Amino acid sequence: MDRATGVGGRSFEQLIDDIYEVPLGAAGWKALAPALQDHLGAPVAMFLAHGADVRVLGDAGPVSGAGMLDYADHLWRDDRGMSALRSAPAGEIIVDSSLISDPERRRSGFYNDLLGAHGLDRGLYASIASGSEGMMFMAAQRSARQGDYDLSEIQALRRLLPHLRRSYRTWLHVREAERQRGAVLQAADAMAVGVALVDQDGRLRYANHAAEREMSRGTLLVTNGRLTCRSPSSAKVLGGAIRAATRDKLPAGERLCLRPLEQGATYLSVLVVPVRDALDPGWRPDSLAMLLISPSEPPAASEGSLLQTYGLTAAEARLLAALVGGERLPDYARRCGIAVTTAKTHLRALFDKIGERRQSDLIRRASLDPLLRAAPAKTRIGAPPR
C-alpha cells in the first residue's frame, strides 16, 4: 500500500504537522489517534507504561471507554506485544502474530474478550520512547481477514517514529512546565501576601486569592479589566509606577503606600517590580509583578527601617520609633535630653514627610505599614483624600 497518503487521503506531511501539534493542543494525543488510524488503516491506541501503571494517552477505533479502562487496569498483563516492548529498545516494531497462537488468543481475556469482541486479532506495536517517566508505545489492531502487516505498512510506521519521539519529548517538557506552573499558582494562592500581574496599561493578568481579597475591600479595584485605586491620587501614583516598571525604569522596584478613599481606613502597601524574561533578561518586559501586603499584626518599626522607608533623618526616625513604641513626646524629650520644642520640630517634620496631620494617624501609619519589613527601596505615598 502506498502510504504517501493515508486511507482517508491525509498526506504524510499533514500527519507530521498533526504530530507536532500534540504538545500545543488541549486534546493532545487523543486528537492524533484518528489521524494515525487514517494513515495506518487500523484502529490505533497510544499508552504510557510505568511499572504496573498503564495510562491511555489517546485511542481511535471500536475499543474505547470501559474497554480501555479495563486494559489500563489489568488486561495489559496479557498483552504479549506490550510485554515484548518493555525489554526492547526505543524504536522497536513488533507484529504480535509471532508472539501468540490462535488457540492462546481464545483463552486470553485481552485477546478474546476485549479485542475479539470487535473482530481485532492482528496487532502492530511500536516503542516510541523510553525513560525515567516510563515507556510510551502505540498499538494498531485489525482483523485477521485483512492479513498480517506487510513491509510497506511497517515502513510507514517506522517513518513516523522519529517524529512521534520528538513530539513526545516536547510534550513531556510542556507537561512538566505546566505542572510547575500549577504548583507555583497553588503556592501563590496559599500566600498571605497578595500577588498580581498587570500589563503596562494596568490590565490585570493574574491575581492570587490574597490580592483578590484586597481588591474586594475597596482600596484597589478592577475597572474595565484594569487595576486601579478608588482614591484618584493613589490611582495616579499606582499608574505611574506600573508604567515605569513595564518600561524597565524600576530596576530595584518601587514601594507605594496607597491611601483609601475613606478617612481612617487602612492603607495598602504595594511593592511594584518589573517582570523580566528569564531566558533573555534584556528583553523589554510587558508585565510586572505587584506584591500587595496587608499584615494582620503591626510590624515592629525600627529606627533604621523608618529612616530608609520614609527618608527621615536619624533624629526624626528615633522620635517616630519612640512614638510607635508608646512613649509620650515629653517623656521622649526628657530621655533624650532635648527640649520639648525641639521634639515638636522633629514631629512637624514627620508630618510633612509622611503626609499625616495628626500624631495618632502618624503612629498608626508607621505601625501598620508592612513595607518597614521589606528590603530598602524608594517609597512614594499617595496624596491624602480630600
mmCIF file of C-alpha atoms in Angstrom:
data_model
loop_
_atom_site.group_PDB
_atom_site.id
_atom_site.type_symbol
_atom_site.label_atom_id
_atom_site.label_comp_id
_atom_site.label_asym_id
_atom_site.label_seq_id
_atom_site.Cartn_x
_atom_site.Cartn_y
_atom_site.Cartn_z
ATOM 1 C CA MET A 1 0.000 0.000 0.000
ATOM 2 C CA ASP A 2 1.239 3.500 -0.802
ATOM 3 C CA ARG A 3 1.466 5.395 2.462
ATOM 4 C CA ALA A 4 2.280 8.778 0.970
ATOM 5 C CA THR A 5 -1.349 9.422 1.781
ATOM 6 C CA GLY A 6 -3.492 7.680 4.359
ATOM 7 C CA VAL A 7 -6.615 5.688 3.803
ATOM 8 C CA GLY A 8 -8.654 8.884 4.264
ATOM 9 C CA GLY A 9 -6.456 10.862 1.869
ATOM 10 C CA ARG A 10 -4.419 12.738 4.515
ATOM 11 C CA SER A 11 -0.840 13.296 3.347
ATOM 12 C CA PHE A 12 2.271 12.305 5.249
ATOM 13 C CA GLU A 13 3.244 15.955 5.618
ATOM 14 C CA GLN A 14 -0.150 16.786 7.114
ATOM 15 C CA LEU A 15 0.227 13.921 9.575
ATOM 16 C CA ILE A 16 3.663 15.199 10.638
ATOM 17 C CA ASP A 17 2.086 18.587 11.306
ATOM 18 C CA ASP A 18 -0.545 16.850 13.443
ATOM 19 C CA ILE A 19 2.156 15.048 15.412
ATOM 20 C CA TYR A 20 3.990 18.252 16.290
ATOM 21 C CA GLU A 21 0.724 19.933 17.294
ATOM 22 C CA VAL A 22 0.250 17.415 20.123
ATOM 23 C CA PRO A 23 2.265 19.277 22.818
ATOM 24 C CA LEU A 24 0.467 22.536 21.995
ATOM 25 C CA GLY A 25 -3.138 21.368 21.775
ATOM 26 C CA ALA A 26 -5.517 20.724 24.654
ATOM 27 C CA ALA A 27 -6.678 17.425 23.115
ATOM 28 C CA GLY A 28 -3.088 16.206 22.704
ATOM 29 C CA TRP A 29 -2.653 12.548 21.826
ATOM 30 C CA LYS A 30 -6.413 11.988 21.722
ATOM 31 C CA ALA A 31 -6.617 14.271 18.694
ATOM 32 C CA LEU A 32 -3.723 12.485 16.973
ATOM 33 C CA ALA A 33 -5.098 8.932 17.280
ATOM 34 C CA PRO A 34 -7.705 9.266 14.478
ATOM 35 C CA ALA A 35 -5.062 10.713 12.122
ATOM 36 C CA LEU A 36 -2.754 7.760 12.831
ATOM 37 C CA GLN A 37 -5.634 5.363 12.277
ATOM 38 C CA ASP A 38 -6.302 7.025 8.939
ATOM 39 C CA HIS A 39 -2.652 6.709 7.914
ATOM 40 C CA LEU A 40 -2.118 3.120 9.076
ATOM 41 C CA GLY A 41 -5.540 1.787 8.106
ATOM 42 C CA ALA A 42 -6.168 0.239 11.545
ATOM 43 C CA PRO A 43 -7.539 1.383 14.933
ATOM 44 C CA VAL A 44 -4.713 2.911 16.996
ATOM 45 C CA ALA A 45 -4.120 3.476 20.689
ATOM 46 C CA MET A 46 -1.180 5.111 22.496
ATOM 47 C CA PHE A 47 -0.122 4.345 26.055
ATOM 48 C CA LEU A 48 2.337 5.385 28.739
ATOM 49 C CA ALA A 49 3.511 2.472 30.891
ATOM 50 C CA HIS A 50 5.498 2.877 34.102
ATOM 51 C CA GLY A 51 5.785 -0.333 36.083
ATOM 52 C CA ALA A 52 2.272 -1.550 36.817
ATOM 53 C CA ASP A 53 0.795 1.845 35.950
ATOM 54 C CA VAL A 54 -0.533 1.952 32.377
ATOM 55 C CA ARG A 55 -2.298 5.057 31.084
ATOM 56 C CA VAL A 56 -4.182 5.563 27.858
ATOM 57 C CA LEU A 57 -2.945 8.718 26.120
ATOM 58 C CA GLY A 58 -5.212 8.520 23.086
ATOM 59 C CA ASP A 59 -7.205 5.981 21.103
ATOM 60 C CA ALA A 60 -9.343 5.685 17.981
ATOM 61 C CA GLY A 61 -11.430 2.698 17.000
ATOM 62 C CA PRO A 62 -14.053 0.356 18.410
ATOM 63 C CA VAL A 63 -12.203 -0.378 21.674
ATOM 64 C CA SER A 64 -12.723 2.691 23.856
ATOM 65 C CA GLY A 65 -14.278 3.840 27.087
ATOM 66 C CA ALA A 66 -14.730 0.987 29.555
ATOM 67 C CA GLY A 67 -12.669 -1.365 27.388
ATOM 68 C CA MET A 68 -9.653 0.935 27.527
ATOM 69 C CA LEU A 69 -10.089 1.360 31.269
ATOM 70 C CA ASP A 70 -10.066 -2.423 31.682
ATOM 71 C CA TYR A 71 -6.910 -2.619 29.610
ATOM 72 C CA ALA A 72 -5.138 0.043 31.682
ATOM 73 C CA ASP A 73 -6.322 -1.609 34.895
ATOM 74 C CA HIS A 74 -5.373 -5.259 34.306
ATOM 75 C CA LEU A 75 -5.785 -6.615 30.765
ATOM 76 C CA TRP A 76 -2.422 -5.173 29.696
ATOM 77 C CA ARG A 77 -0.799 -8.026 31.619
ATOM 78 C CA ASP A 78 -1.995 -10.451 28.881
ATOM 79 C CA ASP A 79 -0.782 -8.226 26.042
ATOM 80 C CA ARG A 80 2.197 -10.099 24.563
ATOM 81 C CA GLY A 81 3.105 -7.201 22.282
ATOM 82 C CA MET A 82 3.362 -4.705 25.130
ATOM 83 C CA SER A 83 5.321 -7.195 27.255
ATOM 84 C CA ALA A 84 7.806 -7.683 24.432
ATOM 85 C CA LEU A 85 8.270 -3.926 24.017
ATOM 86 C CA ARG A 86 9.209 -3.493 27.694
ATOM 87 C CA SER A 87 12.525 -5.250 27.088
ATOM 88 C CA ALA A 88 13.051 -3.804 23.592
ATOM 89 C CA PRO A 89 14.878 -0.566 22.694
ATOM 90 C CA ALA A 90 13.003 2.552 21.670
ATOM 91 C CA GLY A 91 12.019 2.386 18.011
ATOM 92 C CA GLU A 92 11.328 -1.355 18.051
ATOM 93 C CA ILE A 93 8.355 -2.542 15.964
ATOM 94 C CA ILE A 94 6.681 -5.865 16.728
ATOM 95 C CA VAL A 95 3.974 -7.846 14.916
ATOM 96 C CA ASP A 96 2.141 -9.877 17.554
ATOM 97 C CA SER A 97 1.211 -12.825 15.299
ATOM 98 C CA SER A 98 4.700 -14.132 16.017
ATOM 99 C CA LEU A 99 4.119 -13.933 19.782
ATOM 100 C CA ILE A 100 0.826 -15.755 20.342
ATOM 101 C CA SER A 101 -1.048 -18.564 18.604
ATOM 102 C CA ASP A 102 -4.739 -18.552 17.748
ATOM 103 C CA PRO A 103 -5.596 -21.164 20.452
ATOM 104 C CA GLU A 104 -3.828 -18.979 23.040
ATOM 105 C CA ARG A 105 -5.773 -15.957 21.857
ATOM 106 C CA ARG A 106 -9.055 -17.734 22.542
ATOM 107 C CA ARG A 107 -8.016 -18.364 26.165
ATOM 108 C CA SER A 108 -6.936 -14.771 26.880
ATOM 109 C CA GLY A 109 -9.170 -12.115 28.381
ATOM 110 C CA PHE A 110 -7.294 -9.433 26.489
ATOM 111 C CA TYR A 111 -7.206 -11.087 23.048
ATOM 112 C CA ASN A 112 -10.520 -12.928 23.117
ATOM 113 C CA ASP A 113 -12.803 -10.814 25.323
ATOM 114 C CA LEU A 114 -11.528 -7.326 24.550
ATOM 115 C CA LEU A 115 -10.094 -7.452 21.019
ATOM 116 C CA GLY A 116 -12.029 -10.473 19.784
ATOM 117 C CA ALA A 117 -15.358 -8.863 20.642
ATOM 118 C CA HIS A 118 -14.565 -6.296 17.941
ATOM 119 C CA GLY A 119 -13.024 -8.692 15.445
ATOM 120 C CA LEU A 120 -9.488 -7.441 16.083
ATOM 121 C CA ASP A 121 -6.794 -10.101 16.192
ATOM 122 C CA ARG A 122 -3.730 -8.780 14.381
ATOM 123 C CA GLY A 123 -1.569 -6.284 16.255
ATOM 124 C CA LEU A 124 1.290 -3.988 15.253
ATOM 125 C CA TYR A 125 3.262 -2.470 18.180
ATOM 126 C CA ALA A 126 5.950 0.198 18.357
ATOM 127 C CA SER A 127 8.020 1.555 21.229
ATOM 128 C CA ILE A 128 8.114 5.333 20.754
ATOM 129 C CA ALA A 129 10.324 6.371 23.682
ATOM 130 C CA SER A 130 11.536 5.048 26.998
ATOM 131 C CA GLY A 131 12.981 6.805 30.038
ATOM 132 C CA SER A 132 12.557 7.522 33.730
ATOM 133 C CA GLU A 133 8.986 8.634 33.099
ATOM 134 C CA GLY A 134 8.152 5.209 31.610
ATOM 135 C CA MET A 135 7.671 3.780 28.139
ATOM 136 C CA MET A 136 5.418 5.325 25.539
ATOM 137 C CA PHE A 137 4.164 2.872 22.958
ATOM 138 C CA MET A 138 1.432 2.543 20.397
ATOM 139 C CA ALA A 139 -0.561 -0.376 19.073
ATOM 140 C CA ALA A 140 -2.617 -0.828 15.901
ATOM 141 C CA GLN A 141 -5.139 -3.688 15.785
ATOM 142 C CA ARG A 142 -7.104 -5.066 12.845
ATOM 143 C CA SER A 143 -8.984 -8.140 11.703
ATOM 144 C CA ALA A 144 -7.240 -11.334 10.596
ATOM 145 C CA ARG A 145 -9.244 -11.063 7.367
ATOM 146 C CA GLN A 146 -7.010 -8.123 6.464
ATOM 147 C CA GLY A 147 -3.956 -10.317 6.949
ATOM 148 C CA ASP A 148 -0.706 -9.569 8.733
ATOM 149 C CA TYR A 149 1.034 -6.215 8.383
ATOM 150 C CA ASP A 150 3.282 -6.178 5.352
ATOM 151 C CA LEU A 151 6.646 -4.474 4.921
ATOM 152 C CA SER A 152 5.196 -1.277 3.441
ATOM 153 C CA GLU A 153 2.888 -0.830 6.432
ATOM 154 C CA ILE A 154 5.730 -1.425 8.878
ATOM 155 C CA GLN A 155 7.873 1.072 6.983
ATOM 156 C CA ALA A 156 5.022 3.594 7.091
ATOM 157 C CA LEU A 157 5.037 3.312 10.887
ATOM 158 C CA ARG A 158 8.832 3.425 11.074
ATOM 159 C CA ARG A 159 8.854 6.752 9.205
ATOM 160 C CA LEU A 160 6.608 8.216 11.877
ATOM 161 C CA LEU A 161 8.563 7.079 14.930
ATOM 162 C CA PRO A 162 11.285 9.815 14.991
ATOM 163 C CA HIS A 163 8.601 12.484 14.742
ATOM 164 C CA LEU A 164 6.479 10.823 17.402
ATOM 165 C CA ARG A 165 9.519 10.553 19.670
ATOM 166 C CA ARG A 166 10.437 14.237 19.342
ATOM 167 C CA SER A 167 6.837 15.308 19.859
ATOM 168 C CA TYR A 168 6.619 13.091 22.937
ATOM 169 C CA ARG A 169 9.776 14.638 24.445
ATOM 170 C CA THR A 170 8.384 18.124 23.818
ATOM 171 C CA TRP A 171 5.080 17.052 25.351
ATOM 172 C CA LEU A 172 6.916 15.886 28.476
ATOM 173 C CA HIS A 173 8.691 19.254 28.788
ATOM 174 C CA VAL A 174 5.436 21.164 28.331
ATOM 175 C CA ARG A 175 3.709 18.889 30.821
ATOM 176 C CA GLU A 176 6.452 19.450 33.396
ATOM 177 C CA ALA A 177 6.309 23.204 32.846
ATOM 178 C CA GLU A 178 2.533 23.128 33.345
ATOM 179 C CA ARG A 179 2.973 21.041 36.496
ATOM 180 C CA GLN A 180 5.480 23.528 37.886
ATOM 181 C CA ARG A 181 3.247 26.424 36.898
ATOM 182 C CA GLY A 182 0.346 24.791 38.715
ATOM 183 C CA ALA A 183 2.485 24.307 41.818
ATOM 184 C CA VAL A 184 3.589 27.951 41.742
ATOM 185 C CA LEU A 185 -0.017 29.139 41.404
ATOM 186 C CA GLN A 186 -1.097 26.913 44.292
ATOM 187 C CA ALA A 187 1.744 28.281 46.401
ATOM 188 C CA ALA A 188 0.795 31.846 45.433
ATOM 189 C CA ASP A 189 -2.811 31.236 46.453
ATOM 190 C CA ALA A 190 -1.625 29.944 49.831
ATOM 191 C CA MET A 191 0.382 33.119 50.496
ATOM 192 C CA ALA A 192 -0.829 35.802 52.870
ATOM 193 C CA VAL A 193 0.745 38.370 50.553
ATOM 194 C CA GLY A 194 -1.305 39.365 47.538
ATOM 195 C CA VAL A 195 0.328 38.901 44.132
ATOM 196 C CA ALA A 196 -0.995 40.378 40.902
ATOM 197 C CA LEU A 197 0.350 40.642 37.358
ATOM 198 C CA VAL A 198 -0.640 43.551 35.143
ATOM 199 C CA ASP A 199 0.497 44.876 31.786
ATOM 200 C CA GLN A 200 1.685 48.400 31.013
ATOM 201 C CA ASP A 201 -1.901 49.642 30.772
ATOM 202 C CA GLY A 202 -2.790 48.155 34.142
ATOM 203 C CA ARG A 203 -4.808 45.289 32.645
ATOM 204 C CA LEU A 204 -4.966 42.511 35.204
ATOM 205 C CA ARG A 205 -3.347 39.274 34.017
ATOM 206 C CA TYR A 206 -3.389 37.318 37.282
ATOM 207 C CA ALA A 207 -4.304 37.776 40.928
ATOM 208 C CA ASN A 208 -3.917 35.271 43.751
ATOM 209 C CA HIS A 209 -6.533 34.837 46.475
ATOM 210 C CA ALA A 210 -4.920 37.391 48.801
ATOM 211 C CA ALA A 211 -4.846 40.026 46.053
ATOM 212 C CA GLU A 212 -8.492 39.356 45.249
ATOM 213 C CA ARG A 213 -9.350 39.876 48.911
ATOM 214 C CA GLU A 214 -7.577 43.228 48.894
ATOM 215 C CA MET A 215 -9.486 44.264 45.780
ATOM 216 C CA SER A 216 -12.774 43.338 47.438
ATOM 217 C CA ARG A 217 -12.007 45.741 50.306
ATOM 218 C CA GLY A 218 -12.152 48.743 48.012
ATOM 219 C CA THR A 219 -8.778 50.496 48.119
ATOM 220 C CA LEU A 220 -7.775 48.597 44.970
ATOM 221 C CA LEU A 221 -10.335 47.706 42.346
ATOM 222 C CA VAL A 222 -10.588 46.468 38.768
ATOM 223 C CA THR A 223 -12.380 48.757 36.308
ATOM 224 C CA ASN A 224 -12.804 47.652 32.689
ATOM 225 C CA GLY A 225 -10.190 44.984 33.301
ATOM 226 C CA ARG A 226 -7.618 47.462 34.645
ATOM 227 C CA LEU A 227 -6.236 47.527 38.163
ATOM 228 C CA THR A 228 -6.582 50.950 39.803
ATOM 229 C CA CYS A 229 -7.470 52.635 43.093
ATOM 230 C CA ARG A 230 -10.630 54.285 44.363
ATOM 231 C CA SER A 231 -8.612 57.267 45.519
ATOM 232 C CA PRO A 232 -7.732 59.408 42.453
ATOM 233 C CA SER A 233 -4.379 60.434 43.932
ATOM 234 C CA SER A 234 -3.425 56.844 44.702
ATOM 235 C CA ALA A 235 -4.617 55.755 41.242
ATOM 236 C CA LYS A 236 -2.269 58.309 39.688
ATOM 237 C CA VAL A 237 0.684 57.098 41.779
ATOM 238 C CA LEU A 238 -0.064 53.435 41.044
ATOM 239 C CA GLY A 239 -0.482 54.027 37.305
ATOM 240 C CA GLY A 240 2.826 55.868 37.139
ATOM 241 C CA ALA A 241 4.644 53.069 38.941
ATOM 242 C CA ILE A 242 3.132 50.460 36.616
ATOM 243 C CA ARG A 243 4.187 52.360 33.512
ATOM 244 C CA ALA A 244 7.701 52.854 34.883
ATOM 245 C CA ALA A 245 8.052 49.188 35.761
ATOM 246 C CA THR A 246 6.877 47.939 32.373
ATOM 247 C CA ARG A 247 9.424 50.230 30.729
ATOM 248 C CA ASP A 248 12.094 48.739 32.988
ATOM 249 C CA LYS A 249 12.687 52.072 34.754
ATOM 250 C CA LEU A 250 12.470 50.488 38.218
ATOM 251 C CA PRO A 251 15.498 48.171 38.497
ATOM 252 C CA ALA A 252 15.026 47.727 42.260
ATOM 253 C CA GLY A 253 11.265 48.109 42.357
ATOM 254 C CA GLU A 254 9.182 50.856 43.937
ATOM 255 C CA ARG A 255 7.199 50.840 47.141
ATOM 256 C CA LEU A 256 3.884 52.640 47.259
ATOM 257 C CA CYS A 257 1.581 53.398 50.138
ATOM 258 C CA LEU A 258 -1.920 53.667 48.686
ATOM 259 C CA ARG A 259 -4.384 55.674 50.697
ATOM 260 C CA PRO A 260 -8.007 54.531 50.975
ATOM 261 C CA LEU A 261 -10.756 56.885 49.932
ATOM 262 C CA GLU A 262 -12.333 56.841 53.387
ATOM 263 C CA GLN A 263 -10.682 58.670 56.264
ATOM 264 C CA GLY A 264 -9.424 56.344 58.985
ATOM 265 C CA ALA A 265 -9.360 53.214 56.794
ATOM 266 C CA THR A 266 -6.268 51.047 56.474
ATOM 267 C CA TYR A 267 -3.575 51.960 53.989
ATOM 268 C CA LEU A 268 -2.485 49.412 51.415
ATOM 269 C CA SER A 269 1.219 48.951 50.792
ATOM 270 C CA VAL A 270 2.326 47.842 47.332
ATOM 271 C CA LEU A 271 5.742 46.816 46.073
ATOM 272 C CA VAL A 272 5.939 47.213 42.281
ATOM 273 C CA VAL A 273 8.726 45.330 40.495
ATOM 274 C CA PRO A 274 9.399 44.624 36.796
ATOM 275 C CA VAL A 275 8.939 41.107 35.441
ATOM 276 C CA ARG A 276 11.836 40.235 33.179
ATOM 277 C CA ASP A 277 12.163 37.462 30.626
ATOM 278 C CA ALA A 278 14.078 34.667 32.400
ATOM 279 C CA LEU A 279 15.643 33.485 29.140
ATOM 280 C CA ASP A 280 16.503 36.982 27.901
ATOM 281 C CA PRO A 281 16.800 39.473 30.791
ATOM 282 C CA GLY A 282 17.471 42.290 28.332
ATOM 283 C CA TRP A 283 14.081 41.853 26.681
ATOM 284 C CA ARG A 284 11.653 44.631 27.460
ATOM 285 C CA PRO A 285 9.045 43.319 29.910
ATOM 286 C CA ASP A 286 5.384 43.568 29.036
ATOM 287 C CA SER A 287 4.021 42.837 32.501
ATOM 288 C CA LEU A 288 5.003 43.378 36.111
ATOM 289 C CA ALA A 289 4.544 41.776 39.468
ATOM 290 C CA MET A 290 2.860 43.549 42.336
ATOM 291 C CA LEU A 291 3.083 42.384 45.922
ATOM 292 C CA LEU A 292 0.080 43.652 47.840
ATOM 293 C CA ILE A 293 0.852 43.382 51.541
ATOM 294 C CA SER A 294 -1.730 43.667 54.300
ATOM 295 C CA PRO A 295 -0.430 42.207 57.580
ATOM 296 C CA SER A 296 -2.823 41.124 60.308
ATOM 297 C CA GLU A 297 -0.411 42.271 63.030
ATOM 298 C CA PRO A 298 1.524 45.547 63.107
ATOM 299 C CA PRO A 299 5.216 45.009 62.404
ATOM 300 C CA ALA A 300 7.888 46.380 64.674
ATOM 301 C CA ALA A 301 9.147 49.764 63.445
ATOM 302 C CA SER A 302 12.928 50.030 63.855
ATOM 303 C CA GLU A 303 14.715 53.351 63.537
ATOM 304 C CA GLY A 304 16.680 52.069 60.541
ATOM 305 C CA SER A 305 13.595 50.884 58.651
ATOM 306 C CA LEU A 306 11.733 54.109 59.402
ATOM 307 C CA LEU A 307 14.681 56.179 58.197
ATOM 308 C CA GLN A 308 15.007 54.238 54.930
ATOM 309 C CA THR A 309 11.295 53.869 54.203
ATOM 310 C CA TYR A 310 10.260 57.474 54.753
ATOM 311 C CA GLY A 311 13.524 59.319 54.061
ATOM 312 C CA LEU A 312 13.870 60.615 57.636
ATOM 313 C CA THR A 313 16.828 61.996 59.494
ATOM 314 C CA ALA A 314 18.235 59.957 62.378
ATOM 315 C CA ALA A 315 16.564 62.255 64.947
ATOM 316 C CA GLU A 316 13.191 62.044 63.188
ATOM 317 C CA ALA A 317 13.386 58.250 62.893
ATOM 318 C CA ARG A 318 14.318 57.988 66.591
ATOM 319 C CA LEU A 319 11.292 60.082 67.584
ATOM 320 C CA LEU A 320 8.889 58.135 65.366
ATOM 321 C CA ALA A 321 10.129 54.788 66.719
ATOM 322 C CA ALA A 322 9.579 56.083 70.250
ATOM 323 C CA LEU A 323 6.054 57.244 69.492
ATOM 324 C CA VAL A 324 5.184 53.929 67.818
ATOM 325 C CA GLY A 325 6.526 52.203 70.928
ATOM 326 C CA GLY A 326 4.057 54.129 73.107
ATOM 327 C CA GLU A 327 6.345 56.812 74.521
ATOM 328 C CA ARG A 328 4.848 60.288 75.102
ATOM 329 C CA LEU A 329 6.513 63.277 73.466
ATOM 330 C CA PRO A 330 7.554 64.992 76.786
ATOM 331 C CA ASP A 331 8.955 61.703 78.107
ATOM 332 C CA TYR A 332 10.929 61.197 74.886
ATOM 333 C CA ALA A 333 12.385 64.743 75.110
ATOM 334 C CA ARG A 334 13.369 64.181 78.722
ATOM 335 C CA ARG A 335 15.002 60.812 77.978
ATOM 336 C CA CYS A 336 16.973 62.222 75.033
ATOM 337 C CA GLY A 337 17.979 65.367 76.880
ATOM 338 C CA ILE A 338 16.390 67.743 74.383
ATOM 339 C CA ALA A 339 13.812 70.485 74.707
ATOM 340 C CA VAL A 340 10.169 69.658 74.067
ATOM 341 C CA THR A 341 10.137 72.394 71.415
ATOM 342 C CA THR A 342 12.947 70.560 69.580
ATOM 343 C CA ALA A 343 10.955 67.332 69.731
ATOM 344 C CA LYS A 344 7.921 69.195 68.358
ATOM 345 C CA THR A 345 10.069 70.491 65.481
ATOM 346 C CA HIS A 346 11.001 66.887 64.631
ATOM 347 C CA LEU A 347 7.331 65.913 64.883
ATOM 348 C CA ARG A 348 6.315 68.640 62.403
ATOM 349 C CA ALA A 349 8.991 67.344 60.019
ATOM 350 C CA LEU A 350 7.478 63.849 60.342
ATOM 351 C CA PHE A 351 4.031 65.213 59.438
ATOM 352 C CA ASP A 352 5.461 66.887 56.343
ATOM 353 C CA LYS A 353 7.491 63.907 55.151
ATOM 354 C CA ILE A 354 4.950 61.164 55.813
ATOM 355 C CA GLY A 355 1.871 63.181 54.904
ATOM 356 C CA GLU A 356 -0.161 62.855 58.087
ATOM 357 C CA ARG A 357 -1.805 65.694 60.049
ATOM 358 C CA ARG A 358 -2.335 64.102 63.446
ATOM 359 C CA GLN A 359 0.035 62.271 65.776
ATOM 360 C CA SER A 360 -2.375 59.323 66.143
ATOM 361 C CA ASP A 361 -2.510 58.876 62.352
ATOM 362 C CA LEU A 362 1.274 59.102 62.178
ATOM 363 C CA ILE A 363 1.657 56.314 64.760
ATOM 364 C CA ARG A 364 -0.983 54.137 63.108
ATOM 365 C CA ARG A 365 0.655 54.613 59.736
ATOM 366 C CA ALA A 366 4.103 53.568 60.960
ATOM 367 C CA SER A 367 2.623 50.674 62.937
ATOM 368 C CA LEU A 368 0.647 49.186 60.065
ATOM 369 C CA ASP A 369 2.982 49.799 57.145
ATOM 370 C CA PRO A 370 4.310 46.314 56.134
ATOM 371 C CA LEU A 371 6.948 47.864 53.897
ATOM 372 C CA LEU A 372 9.001 48.513 57.018
ATOM 373 C CA ARG A 373 9.799 44.766 56.977
ATOM 374 C CA ALA A 374 10.777 44.696 53.294
ATOM 375 C CA ALA A 375 14.129 45.344 51.627
ATOM 376 C CA PRO A 376 15.136 49.003 51.219
ATOM 377 C CA ALA A 377 13.628 50.700 48.171
ATOM 378 C CA LYS A 378 12.197 54.012 47.100
ATOM 379 C CA THR A 379 8.783 54.729 48.621
ATOM 380 C CA ARG A 380 6.081 57.032 47.301
ATOM 381 C CA ILE A 381 2.895 57.933 49.115
ATOM 382 C CA GLY A 382 -0.423 58.829 47.543
ATOM 383 C CA ALA A 383 -1.812 62.211 48.470
ATOM 384 C CA PRO A 384 -4.425 62.230 51.253
ATOM 385 C CA PRO A 385 -8.096 62.083 50.326
ATOM 386 C CA ARG A 386 -9.876 65.410 50.199
#
